[in-house]
Tab-separated table of C-alpha atoms in Angstrom:
chain	number	residue	atom	x	y	z
A	13	MET	CA	20.026	3.426	19.607
A	14	GLY	CA	22.277	0.595	18.521
A	15	PRO	CA	22.787	-2.954	19.767
A	16	SER	CA	25.514	-1.877	22.175
A	17	CYS	CA	23.010	-0.425	24.617
A	18	CYS	CA	21.177	-3.714	25.087
A	19	ASN	CA	23.409	-6.443	23.666
A	20	TRP	CA	22.669	-8.849	26.487
A	21	HIS	CA	19.497	-10.006	24.770
A	22	TRP	CA	19.549	-8.256	21.421
A	23	HIS	CA	18.905	-11.585	19.669
A	24	HIS	CA	15.461	-11.594	21.289
A	25	LEU	CA	14.638	-8.065	20.110
A	26	GLN	CA	13.928	-6.832	16.604
A	27	LEU	CA	13.091	-3.360	15.313
A	28	ILE	CA	10.896	-2.916	12.270
A	29	PHE	CA	11.394	0.033	9.929
A	30	VAL	CA	8.989	-0.573	7.067
A	31	GLY	CA	8.248	2.978	5.932
A	32	MET	CA	11.663	3.498	4.336
A	33	ASP	CA	11.543	0.174	2.505
A	34	VAL	CA	8.244	0.811	0.721
A	35	VAL	CA	9.539	3.973	-1.007
A	36	GLN	CA	12.881	2.656	-2.220
A	37	LYS	CA	13.614	3.108	-5.914
A	38	GLY	CA	11.638	0.720	-8.096
A	39	THR	CA	9.112	-0.379	-5.475
A	40	ARG	CA	5.360	-0.003	-5.960
A	41	GLY	CA	5.293	2.730	-3.340
A	42	TRP	CA	8.059	4.611	-5.163
A	43	LYS	CA	6.172	4.358	-8.466
A	44	LYS	CA	2.959	5.677	-6.895
A	45	ILE	CA	4.735	8.660	-5.361
A	46	VAL	CA	6.533	9.577	-8.586
A	47	LYS	CA	3.269	9.316	-10.539
A	48	ALA	CA	1.456	11.539	-8.035
A	49	PHE	CA	4.173	14.122	-7.318
A	50	GLY	CA	6.282	14.065	-10.492
A	51	ASN	CA	9.952	13.510	-11.267
A	52	ASP	CA	10.924	16.775	-9.582
A	53	ILE	CA	10.948	15.028	-6.205
A	54	LEU	CA	13.674	12.593	-7.323
A	55	LEU	CA	17.375	12.896	-6.602
A	56	GLU	CA	19.942	12.345	-9.359
A	57	ASN	CA	20.255	8.667	-8.388
A	58	GLY	CA	16.508	8.159	-8.771
A	59	GLU	CA	15.757	7.905	-5.063
A	60	ILE	CA	13.038	10.098	-3.572
A	61	ASN	CA	14.198	13.395	-2.123
A	62	ARG	CA	12.672	12.852	1.316
A	63	ALA	CA	13.418	16.379	2.510
A	64	LEU	CA	11.656	17.937	-0.489
A	65	LEU	CA	8.702	15.549	-0.274
A	66	GLY	CA	8.422	16.335	3.424
A	67	GLN	CA	8.290	20.075	2.748
A	68	ILE	CA	5.519	19.518	0.208
A	69	VAL	CA	3.257	17.272	2.259
A	70	PHE	CA	3.730	19.026	5.586
A	71	SER	CA	2.765	22.384	4.090
A	72	ASP	CA	-0.319	21.057	2.264
A	73	PRO	CA	-2.817	18.850	4.205
A	74	SER	CA	-4.428	17.542	1.000
A	75	LYS	CA	-1.087	16.327	-0.376
A	76	ARG	CA	-0.220	14.818	3.000
A	77	GLN	CA	-3.484	12.873	2.960
A	78	LEU	CA	-2.751	11.772	-0.598
A	79	LEU	CA	0.673	10.448	0.416
A	80	ASN	CA	-0.834	8.597	3.371
A	81	ARG	CA	-3.458	6.973	1.124
A	82	LEU	CA	-0.813	5.897	-1.378
A	83	LEU	CA	1.532	4.325	1.146
A	84	ALA	CA	-0.769	3.082	3.927
A	85	PRO	CA	-1.562	-0.307	2.297
A	86	HIS	CA	2.115	-1.025	1.586
A	87	ILE	CA	3.239	0.005	5.072
A	88	SER	CA	0.501	-1.995	6.823
A	89	SER	CA	1.127	-5.154	4.808
A	90	GLY	CA	4.871	-4.721	5.258
A	91	ILE	CA	4.507	-4.468	9.030
A	92	VAL	CA	2.250	-7.529	9.216
A	93	TRP	CA	4.641	-9.569	7.065
A	94	GLU	CA	7.705	-8.587	9.103
A	95	ILE	CA	5.916	-9.338	12.389
A	96	ALA	CA	4.848	-12.748	11.089
A	97	LYS	CA	8.425	-13.626	10.102
A	98	LEU	CA	9.874	-12.494	13.426
A	99	TRP	CA	7.070	-14.206	15.365
A	100	MET	CA	7.839	-17.529	13.685
A	101	LYS	CA	11.526	-17.075	14.530
A	102	GLY	CA	10.575	-16.820	18.196
A	103	CYS	CA	11.532	-13.174	18.789
A	104	LYS	CA	10.536	-12.121	22.290
A	105	VAL	CA	10.330	-8.360	21.741
A	106	ILE	CA	9.375	-6.590	18.494
A	107	ILE	CA	9.532	-2.789	18.337
A	108	LEU	CA	7.344	-0.983	15.815
A	109	ASP	CA	8.525	2.553	15.083
A	110	ILE	CA	5.277	4.230	13.973
A	111	PRO	CA	5.200	8.070	14.167
A	112	LEU	CA	1.488	8.071	13.166
A	113	LEU	CA	0.524	5.251	15.539
A	114	PHE	CA	-2.515	7.031	17.003
A	115	GLU	CA	-3.508	8.751	13.771
A	116	THR	CA	-3.734	5.408	11.958
A	117	LYS	CA	-5.465	3.707	14.943
A	118	MET	CA	-2.704	1.102	15.100
A	119	ASP	CA	-2.398	1.587	18.856
A	120	ARG	CA	-5.280	-0.908	19.106
A	121	TRP	CA	-2.901	-3.653	17.955
A	122	THR	CA	0.215	-2.740	19.939
A	123	ASN	CA	1.031	-3.304	23.593
A	124	PRO	CA	2.509	-1.547	25.408
A	125	VAL	CA	2.386	1.829	23.672
A	126	ILE	CA	5.633	3.706	24.263
A	127	VAL	CA	5.791	7.418	23.469
A	128	VAL	CA	9.145	9.167	23.152
A	129	TRP	CA	8.294	12.659	24.377
A	130	VAL	CA	10.265	15.868	24.041
A	131	ASP	CA	9.619	19.453	25.084
A	132	PRO	CA	7.964	21.276	22.119
A	133	LYS	CA	10.619	24.011	22.102
A	134	VAL	CA	13.414	21.441	21.991
A	135	GLN	CA	11.517	19.532	19.299
A	136	ILE	CA	11.494	22.556	16.992
A	137	GLU	CA	15.160	23.325	17.638
A	138	ARG	CA	16.170	19.744	16.814
A	139	LEU	CA	14.094	19.648	13.633
A	140	ILE	CA	15.699	22.871	12.378
A	141	SER	CA	19.163	21.577	13.250
A	142	ARG	CA	18.622	18.128	11.700
A	143	ASP	CA	16.846	19.084	8.468
A	144	GLY	CA	18.150	22.606	7.958
A	145	CYS	CA	14.559	23.807	7.592
A	146	SER	CA	12.981	27.061	8.681
A	147	GLU	CA	11.062	27.439	11.938
A	148	GLU	CA	7.820	27.653	9.942
A	149	GLN	CA	8.571	24.384	8.150
A	150	ALA	CA	9.413	22.731	11.464
A	151	ARG	CA	6.136	23.921	12.985
A	152	ASN	CA	4.187	22.697	9.937
A	153	ARG	CA	5.699	19.245	10.354
A	154	ILE	CA	4.880	19.156	14.073
A	155	ASN	CA	1.363	20.533	13.616
A	156	ALA	CA	0.621	17.849	11.009
A	157	GLN	CA	0.615	15.273	13.798
A	158	LEU	CA	-1.303	14.934	17.033
A	159	ALA	CA	0.233	16.870	19.900
A	160	LEU	CA	2.987	15.011	21.762
A	161	ASP	CA	1.449	16.021	25.099
A	162	TRP	CA	-1.780	14.247	24.108
A	163	LYS	CA	0.139	11.170	22.951
A	164	LYS	CA	1.996	11.230	26.251
A	165	SER	CA	-1.308	11.071	28.125
A	166	GLU	CA	-2.367	8.028	26.074
A	167	ALA	CA	0.891	6.107	26.450
A	168	ASP	CA	1.549	3.108	28.664
A	169	ILE	CA	5.218	4.093	28.947
A	170	VAL	CA	6.891	7.462	28.313
A	171	ILE	CA	10.544	8.083	27.473
A	172	ASP	CA	11.601	11.703	28.058
A	173	ASN	CA	13.921	12.624	25.192
A	174	SER	CA	14.459	16.240	26.260
A	175	GLY	CA	17.878	15.568	27.797
A	176	SER	CA	21.084	14.062	26.507
A	177	LEU	CA	21.396	10.987	24.297
A	178	ASP	CA	22.877	9.086	27.246
A	179	ASP	CA	19.811	9.939	29.347
A	180	THR	CA	17.520	8.630	26.618
A	181	LYS	CA	19.595	5.441	26.228
A	182	GLN	CA	19.360	4.803	29.955
A	183	GLN	CA	15.575	5.189	29.882
A	184	PHE	CA	15.379	2.906	26.857
A	185	GLN	CA	17.406	0.247	28.688
A	186	GLU	CA	15.028	0.448	31.647
A	187	VAL	CA	11.979	0.153	29.368
A	188	LEU	CA	13.529	-2.764	27.499
A	189	THR	CA	14.141	-4.566	30.791
A	190	LYS	CA	10.544	-3.927	31.819
A	191	VAL	CA	8.947	-5.204	28.600
A	192	SER	CA	11.209	-8.273	28.656
A	193	GLU	CA	9.914	-9.410	32.059
A	194	PRO	CA	7.880	-12.653	32.314
A	195	LEU	CA	4.386	-12.327	30.851
A	196	THR	CA	1.181	-12.470	32.838
A	197	TRP	CA	-1.050	-15.446	32.076
A	198	LYS	CA	-3.300	-13.282	29.880
A	199	GLU	CA	-0.324	-11.934	27.940
A	200	ARG	CA	1.105	-15.442	27.594
A	201	LEU	CA	-2.139	-16.705	26.070
A	202	ARG	CA	-1.843	-13.994	23.392
A	203	SER	CA	1.842	-14.688	22.800
A	204	ARG	CA	3.503	-16.989	20.280
A	205	ASP	CA	4.242	-19.656	22.912
A	206	GLY	CA	0.710	-19.446	24.274
A	207	LEU	CA	-0.846	-19.839	20.835
A	208	ILE	CA	1.370	-22.805	20.026
A	209	SER	CA	0.389	-24.437	23.337
A	210	VAL	CA	-3.308	-23.955	22.583
A	211	VAL	CA	-2.882	-25.424	19.076
A	212	VAL	CA	-0.940	-28.429	20.388
A	213	CYS	CA	-3.414	-29.091	23.203
A	214	THR	CA	-6.336	-28.829	20.781
A	215	ALA	CA	-4.678	-31.209	18.319
A	216	VAL	CA	-3.936	-33.728	21.069
A	217	GLY	CA	-7.514	-33.458	22.331
A	218	ILE	CA	-8.931	-34.116	18.865
A	219	LEU	CA	-6.602	-37.097	18.388
A	220	LEU	CA	-7.544	-38.639	21.736
A	221	ALA	CA	-11.232	-38.087	21.018
A	222	GLN	CA	-10.893	-39.879	17.686
A	223	LYS	CA	-9.237	-42.800	19.488
A	224	ASN	CA	-12.125	-42.846	21.996
A	225	LEU	CA	-9.687	-42.137	24.807
A	226	LEU	CA	-11.625	-39.113	26.080
């Protein structure tokens, strides 16, 4: 979904896509993958053939675990760094796109958790259409992750992506409006503005105490 669907406050919202960045040609993640899986997974331009790598790791649990171990540190540090930069800029809403959110236990650090759900049959059909893979390959990819129905039960907010793109965009707009509403006092204390207020008040208190004004 592009800026056009929520341009009225897009400057307050940022999306983070770290996973793609850590495997770009020449990065440490790219070097680790090539060392582990060989040059056969590279395209002619030296970039990783994502479709081929996906077929390999989603058909072999041990290789999938290996890939996760290789990239997890780079992805985690990349996410933290991007959040820190956006936080300092004063961004009001930051969206983390993390397919393995529950598997990596990162749901403990995100709020609210939004799950984009789709009917399993539609999910398979879309995977086959998008990637040109077989039904078996599509099922292997889906089975490599926790079931969407379980994720749906654990979510704070659910977007039903089984319909048209316009339907999904409308739901996204409604969710964006909801998460952009004024914070509760507890949420504000955990926010950037709340933390800055606490720091300022503490600094002022220490200064006044040193001047014997308290």
